[in-house]
Coordinates of C-alpha atoms and ligand atoms in Angstrom, one line a residue:
M1 CA 94.0 76.0 82.7
S2 CA 95.7 77.2 86.1
K3 CA 95.3 79.9 88.1
S4 CA 97.9 81.1 90.5
T5 CA 98.2 84.3 93.0
V6 CA 100.7 85.8 94.2
S7 CA 101.9 89.0 96.6
A8 CA 104.9 90.9 96.0
S9 CA 105.8 94.1 98.1
A10 CA 107.3 97.4 96.9
N11 CA 110.7 98.2 97.7
I12 CA 112.5 101.4 98.6
A13 CA 116.0 102.1 96.7
F14 CA 118.4 103.0 99.0
I15 CA 121.0 104.0 95.9
K16 CA 118.6 105.0 92.8
Y17 CA 118.0 103.6 89.4
W18 CA 117.6 106.9 87.1
G19 CA 118.3 106.3 83.8
T20 CA 118.7 103.7 81.3
T21 CA 120.5 102.6 78.0
D22 CA 117.5 100.6 77.0
L23 CA 114.0 102.1 78.1
E24 CA 111.9 99.3 77.0
R25 CA 113.8 96.4 78.7
A26 CA 114.9 98.6 81.6
L27 CA 118.6 98.0 81.2
P28 CA 120.1 100.6 83.9
C29 CA 123.1 103.0 83.3
N30 CA 123.8 102.2 87.2
G31 CA 124.0 99.5 89.7
S32 CA 120.6 100.3 92.6
I33 CA 120.3 98.8 95.8
S34 CA 117.0 98.4 98.0
M35 CA 114.8 97.2 100.7
T36 CA 112.1 95.0 99.8
L37 CA 109.0 96.3 102.6
S38 CA 106.5 94.4 103.7
T39 CA 103.1 95.4 103.9
C40 CA 103.1 97.9 100.5
R41 CA 101.8 94.9 98.7
S42 CA 100.1 93.5 95.4
R43 CA 98.1 91.0 95.5
C44 CA 97.7 89.5 91.9
T45 CA 95.5 86.5 90.7
V46 CA 96.0 85.6 87.0
E47 CA 94.7 82.7 85.3
F48 CA 95.6 81.4 81.5
I49 CA 93.0 80.1 79.7
A50 CA 93.5 78.0 76.9
G51 CA 92.2 79.2 73.2
T52 CA 91.5 82.1 71.7
G53 CA 90.0 85.1 73.7
V54 CA 90.4 88.6 75.1
S55 CA 92.4 89.0 77.7
T56 CA 91.2 90.8 80.8
I57 CA 92.7 93.1 83.3
H58 CA 90.8 94.8 86.5
L59 CA 91.5 96.2 90.0
A60 CA 90.2 94.5 93.1
D61 CA 88.5 96.5 95.7
D62 CA 89.2 94.6 98.3
D63 CA 91.1 91.7 99.6
K64 CA 87.9 89.2 99.4
P65 CA 86.9 86.6 96.7
G66 CA 84.8 88.2 94.6
S67 CA 85.5 91.5 95.4
S68 CA 83.8 94.5 93.1
L69 CA 86.0 95.3 90.1
T70 CA 87.0 98.3 88.3
E71 CA 89.1 99.1 85.1
P72 CA 92.6 99.7 85.4
P73 CA 94.1 103.4 84.5
P74 CA 94.2 102.6 80.6
R75 CA 98.6 102.6 80.8
F76 CA 98.8 100.2 83.3
R77 CA 96.2 97.9 81.5
Q78 CA 98.4 98.2 78.3
R79 CA 101.6 97.8 80.0
A80 CA 100.3 95.0 81.9
L81 CA 98.9 93.4 78.6
D82 CA 102.1 93.5 76.8
H83 CA 104.5 92.4 79.6
L84 CA 101.6 89.0 79.5
Q85 CA 102.1 88.9 75.9
R86 CA 105.9 89.1 76.4
L87 CA 105.9 86.3 79.1
Q88 CA 103.8 84.2 76.4
A89 CA 106.4 84.6 74.1
W90 CA 109.0 83.5 76.6
A91 CA 107.2 80.6 77.6
Q92 CA 107.0 78.8 74.4
T93 CA 110.8 79.6 74.0
Q94 CA 110.8 77.1 76.9
Q95 CA 108.8 74.4 74.8
H96 CA 105.6 75.3 77.1
D97 CA 102.2 75.2 76.0
A98 CA 101.1 78.9 75.9
D99 CA 98.5 79.4 73.5
G100 CA 95.7 81.2 75.1
H101 CA 94.5 84.4 76.9
W102 CA 94.7 85.7 80.5
R103 CA 91.8 86.7 83.1
V104 CA 93.6 88.8 85.9
V105 CA 92.5 90.8 88.9
T106 CA 95.3 92.6 90.9
R107 CA 95.3 95.0 94.0
N108 CA 97.3 97.2 96.3
S109 CA 97.2 97.1 99.9
F110 CA 98.7 100.3 100.3
P111 CA 96.6 103.6 99.1
A112 CA 96.1 104.1 95.1
A113 CA 95.7 107.6 95.0
A114 CA 98.9 107.7 97.6
G115 CA 101.5 108.6 95.0
L116 CA 103.5 105.6 95.7
A117 CA 103.6 105.2 92.4
S118 CA 106.2 102.5 92.2
S119 CA 104.7 99.7 89.9
A120 CA 107.6 97.3 91.0
S121 CA 105.1 95.3 93.4
G122 CA 102.2 95.3 90.6
F123 CA 104.9 93.8 88.1
A124 CA 106.4 91.5 90.2
A125 CA 103.4 90.2 91.5
L126 CA 102.0 89.8 87.9
T127 CA 105.1 87.9 86.5
L128 CA 105.5 85.2 89.4
A129 CA 101.5 84.6 89.1
A130 CA 102.0 84.7 85.6
C131 CA 104.4 82.5 85.4
G132 CA 102.4 79.9 88.1
A133 CA 99.5 80.4 85.9
L134 CA 101.6 78.6 83.1
G135 CA 103.0 76.0 85.4
I136 CA 106.3 77.1 85.3
D137 CA 108.7 77.9 88.4
P138 CA 111.5 79.6 87.2
D139 CA 114.8 80.2 89.3
A140 CA 115.3 83.8 91.4
D141 CA 117.6 84.8 88.5
T142 CA 114.9 84.2 85.7
R143 CA 112.0 86.0 88.2
S144 CA 114.3 88.8 88.2
L145 CA 115.1 89.0 84.5
L146 CA 111.2 88.5 83.6
A147 CA 109.8 90.7 86.2
R148 CA 112.9 93.5 84.9
R149 CA 111.2 93.0 81.1
S150 CA 107.9 94.1 82.3
G151 CA 109.7 97.9 81.9
S152 CA 109.5 98.3 85.4
G153 CA 113.3 97.8 86.0
S154 CA 112.4 98.2 90.2
A155 CA 110.4 95.3 89.5
S156 CA 113.5 93.7 89.0
R157 CA 114.5 93.8 92.7
S158 CA 111.0 93.4 94.3
V159 CA 111.3 89.3 93.2
F160 CA 113.4 89.1 96.4
G161 CA 112.9 89.7 100.1
G162 CA 115.3 91.8 102.8
F163 CA 118.0 93.7 101.0
V164 CA 118.8 93.5 97.5
E165 CA 121.4 94.4 94.7
W166 CA 120.5 94.9 91.2
P167 CA 123.7 95.7 88.7
P168 CA 123.7 97.4 85.4
P169 CA 124.0 95.1 82.5
G170 CA 127.8 93.7 82.0
W171 CA 128.3 93.4 85.5
P172 CA 130.8 91.9 86.6
G173 CA 133.4 93.4 84.2
P174 CA 133.7 93.6 79.9
G175 CA 133.5 90.7 78.0
L176 CA 129.9 89.6 77.6
G177 CA 127.9 90.4 74.4
D178 CA 125.0 92.6 74.4
A179 CA 122.5 89.6 74.3
D180 CA 124.6 87.9 77.2
A181 CA 124.5 91.4 79.2
E182 CA 121.1 91.9 78.7
A183 CA 120.0 88.2 80.1
T184 CA 122.0 88.5 83.1
C185 CA 121.0 92.1 84.1
V186 CA 119.3 90.5 87.4
A187 CA 119.2 91.6 90.7
R188 CA 120.2 89.5 94.0
Q189 CA 119.7 89.2 97.6
L190 CA 122.3 91.0 99.6
A191 CA 121.0 89.9 102.9
P192 CA 117.2 88.2 103.9
A193 CA 115.1 90.8 105.9
D194 CA 116.2 89.2 109.0
H195 CA 119.8 90.8 108.7
W196 CA 118.6 94.1 109.9
D197 CA 114.8 95.3 111.4
L198 CA 115.0 99.1 109.9
A199 CA 111.9 100.8 109.2
D200 CA 110.4 102.6 106.3
V201 CA 108.1 105.6 107.9
I202 CA 106.2 107.6 104.8
A203 CA 105.2 110.8 105.1
L204 CA 102.8 111.2 102.3
V205 CA 102.1 114.7 100.7
E206 CA 100.9 114.2 97.6
T207 CA 97.7 112.1 96.9
G208 CA 97.2 112.1 93.3
P209 CA 99.1 110.7 90.7
K210 CA 102.4 112.2 89.8
A211 CA 103.0 114.5 86.7
V212 CA 106.1 113.0 85.3
A213 CA 106.0 109.3 84.9
S214 CA 109.3 107.4 86.3
L215 CA 109.9 106.4 82.6
D216 CA 110.0 110.4 81.3
G217 CA 112.7 110.5 84.1
H218 CA 114.5 107.9 83.3
R219 CA 114.5 109.0 79.4
R220 CA 115.5 112.7 80.3
A221 CA 118.1 111.9 82.7
S222 CA 121.4 112.0 81.1
S223 CA 120.2 115.9 79.5
S224 CA 121.4 116.8 83.0
P225 CA 124.5 118.4 83.2
H226 CA 124.8 116.8 86.7
F227 CA 124.2 113.1 85.5
A228 CA 127.9 111.7 84.5
A229 CA 128.8 113.3 87.8
R230 CA 126.8 111.6 89.5
Q231 CA 127.2 108.0 87.5
A232 CA 131.2 108.8 88.2
L233 CA 131.3 108.6 91.8
L234 CA 128.3 105.8 92.1
P235 CA 130.7 102.6 92.0
A236 CA 132.0 104.1 95.4
R237 CA 129.2 104.9 96.6
L238 CA 127.4 101.5 95.7
D239 CA 130.3 99.8 97.7
A240 CA 129.8 101.8 100.4
V241 CA 126.0 101.3 100.9
R242 CA 126.3 97.6 100.5
T243 CA 128.9 97.8 103.3
A244 CA 126.9 99.4 105.7
V245 CA 123.6 97.1 105.1
L246 CA 125.9 94.0 105.4
A247 CA 127.3 95.7 108.4
R248 CA 124.3 97.0 109.7
D249 CA 125.9 100.5 110.1
L250 CA 122.6 103.1 109.8
D251 CA 125.3 106.0 110.6
R252 CA 127.0 104.9 107.8
L253 CA 124.1 104.1 105.6
G254 CA 121.8 107.1 106.1
P255 CA 123.7 110.0 104.8
L256 CA 124.5 108.3 101.8
L257 CA 121.0 107.2 100.9
E258 CA 119.9 110.7 101.9
Q259 CA 122.7 112.4 99.4
D260 CA 121.6 109.9 96.7
A261 CA 117.7 110.9 96.6
I262 CA 118.7 114.0 96.4
E263 CA 121.1 114.0 93.6
L264 CA 118.5 111.6 91.6
H265 CA 115.7 115.3 92.3
L266 CA 118.7 117.2 91.4
I267 CA 119.3 115.6 87.9
A268 CA 115.6 115.4 87.9
M269 CA 115.5 119.2 88.1
S270 CA 118.2 120.0 85.6
S271 CA 116.8 117.4 83.0
Q272 CA 115.8 118.8 79.7
P273 CA 112.9 119.7 80.2
P274 CA 112.8 120.1 83.9
I275 CA 110.8 117.2 86.4
F276 CA 110.1 118.8 89.6
Y277 CA 108.7 116.4 91.9
W278 CA 108.8 117.7 95.5
Q279 CA 106.1 119.5 96.9
P280 CA 106.5 122.4 100.0
A281 CA 105.1 119.9 102.2
T282 CA 108.5 117.9 101.0
L283 CA 111.6 120.1 102.2
A284 CA 109.4 120.7 105.5
V285 CA 109.8 116.8 106.2
L286 CA 113.1 117.1 105.2
A287 CA 113.6 119.5 107.7
T288 CA 112.1 117.7 110.2
V289 CA 114.0 114.9 109.7
R290 CA 117.2 116.9 110.0
D291 CA 115.6 118.3 113.3
L292 CA 115.2 114.5 114.4
R293 CA 118.9 113.8 114.1
A294 CA 119.9 116.7 115.8
D295 CA 117.8 115.4 118.6
G296 CA 119.3 112.3 118.7
C297 CA 117.5 110.0 116.4
S298 CA 119.1 108.1 113.2
A299 CA 116.5 108.8 110.5
W300 CA 117.4 109.6 107.4
S301 CA 114.8 110.8 104.4
T302 CA 114.5 109.3 100.7
M303 CA 112.1 110.2 97.8
D304 CA 111.3 108.0 94.7
A305 CA 110.1 110.1 91.3
G306 CA 107.3 111.8 93.6
A307 CA 107.0 114.3 96.6
N308 CA 106.4 111.6 99.2
V309 CA 109.5 110.8 102.1
H310 CA 110.4 107.9 103.0
V311 CA 112.3 108.1 106.4
I312 CA 114.6 105.4 107.2
C313 CA 115.3 104.2 110.7
A314 CA 115.9 101.4 113.0
A315 CA 112.3 100.0 113.7
D316 CA 112.5 101.0 117.3
D317 CA 112.4 104.6 116.3
A318 CA 109.6 104.0 114.2
D319 CA 106.9 105.4 116.6
R320 CA 109.2 108.5 117.1
V321 CA 109.5 109.2 113.8
A322 CA 106.2 108.7 112.6
A323 CA 104.5 110.5 115.7
T324 CA 106.6 113.6 114.6
L325 CA 106.0 113.3 111.0
A326 CA 102.2 113.7 111.1
Q327 CA 102.6 116.9 112.8
V328 CA 104.0 118.3 110.0
D329 CA 101.6 120.8 107.9
G330 CA 101.2 119.1 104.4
V331 CA 101.7 115.6 105.4
H332 CA 98.2 113.9 104.8
Q333 CA 98.7 110.7 106.1
V334 CA 101.8 108.4 107.5
L335 CA 102.3 104.9 106.5
R336 CA 104.4 102.4 108.8
D337 CA 106.2 99.6 106.8
R338 CA 109.5 97.8 107.3
V339 CA 111.9 95.5 105.8
G340 CA 109.9 92.4 104.3
D341 CA 110.5 88.5 103.3
G342 CA 109.5 89.3 99.5
P343 CA 106.7 87.5 97.3
R344 CA 104.6 84.7 98.5
V345 CA 102.1 82.5 97.0
E346 CA 98.7 83.1 98.3
A347 CA 96.0 80.5 99.1
E348 CA 93.2 82.7 98.3
S349 CA 92.8 83.7 95.1
F350 CA 90.4 86.9 93.9
F351 CA 87.8 84.3 91.9
Ligands
LIG401 C1 112.8 106.7 91.3 O1 110.8 102.4 86.0 O2 111.4 100.9 88.0 O3 111.9 104.8 92.2 O4 107.8 102.9 87.0 O5 107.9 103.5 89.7 O6 108.1 101.2 88.2 P1 107.9 102.3 88.1 O7 109.9 102.6 88.1 P2 110.8 102.5 87.8 O8 112.2 103.8 88.0 C2 112.4 103.8 89.4 C3 112.7 104.5 89.7 C4 113.4 105.1 91.2 C5 114.5 104.6 91.9 C6 114.9 103.1 92.3 O9 113.7 102.7 92.5 O10 115.4 102.6 91.9

């Protein structure tokens, strides 16, 4: 049948998704706001083949057609196969002929061992390429919904470029039944990439896979005594971050995004059992970013469920920030990225 290749970027959240009411379908306890990146991308070719057969998923070693292939980690393989099955079942509900199996080859542009670890770009690209292979072109809400149902909630934001908000189920108010609240829990674009030229300078301090998956972090989050306190103050913080993004006000946005990241880690560290994502070099980078600010540079730190630090700054300051971070003991590599346009259909496929 047909084949489709799509690339999608990772995103970095200014307000983090941390804690779910339904882990399998990634229904968040709170809204989140993120910036879609440009060069940290996943590219994925999906072929849908009619009839019975065994679905295969491989990782490509480079971007060229005919690249050598390797087996993916078993956990990713199983999540991806489950998601493809889910998409097939959904397509059948839309009266599409979806009787068949899959061939998938995918690749991340960022170092696999970098511990960046967001599966957002991978599952956004897989979702959109699978829809393409089935001959379906879903609307924006449905793209986000299907990506979210992969279980990687942040993938629901990576189907858009620019600045993106993902509200919790039931938003904007009560009155929706459970099924409708699930089906309308989708992200939306707040502003396109050309709204604001922000950079994300990433200090890699960890090269292995993270010790505890985000899914376990979500599962444990509400066991922290600080979880409820963060939930209570998030609506006001989300309003303030949305306003700062729309006003392109980095001095307003920066303290809020840094505070929110620290609180995610406070919750992780005080969950039962606790999760310590930070390494000593994480703290060294945080101190260096404070020094940069004391020296007049508006640069702000955020960390996902890992030890690496994303430093958000104006694109014009990215050279200075990258050069400074490269000097910090324990920083193995500095990656440079910026706000990006979101997914695109690629002309060249892996096979
Ligand atoms: C800390 O469940 O979406 O990055 O498994 O990496 O896709 P992945 O994680 P997911 O949780 C993301 C958690 C976070 C915060 C965020 O991106 O909002």
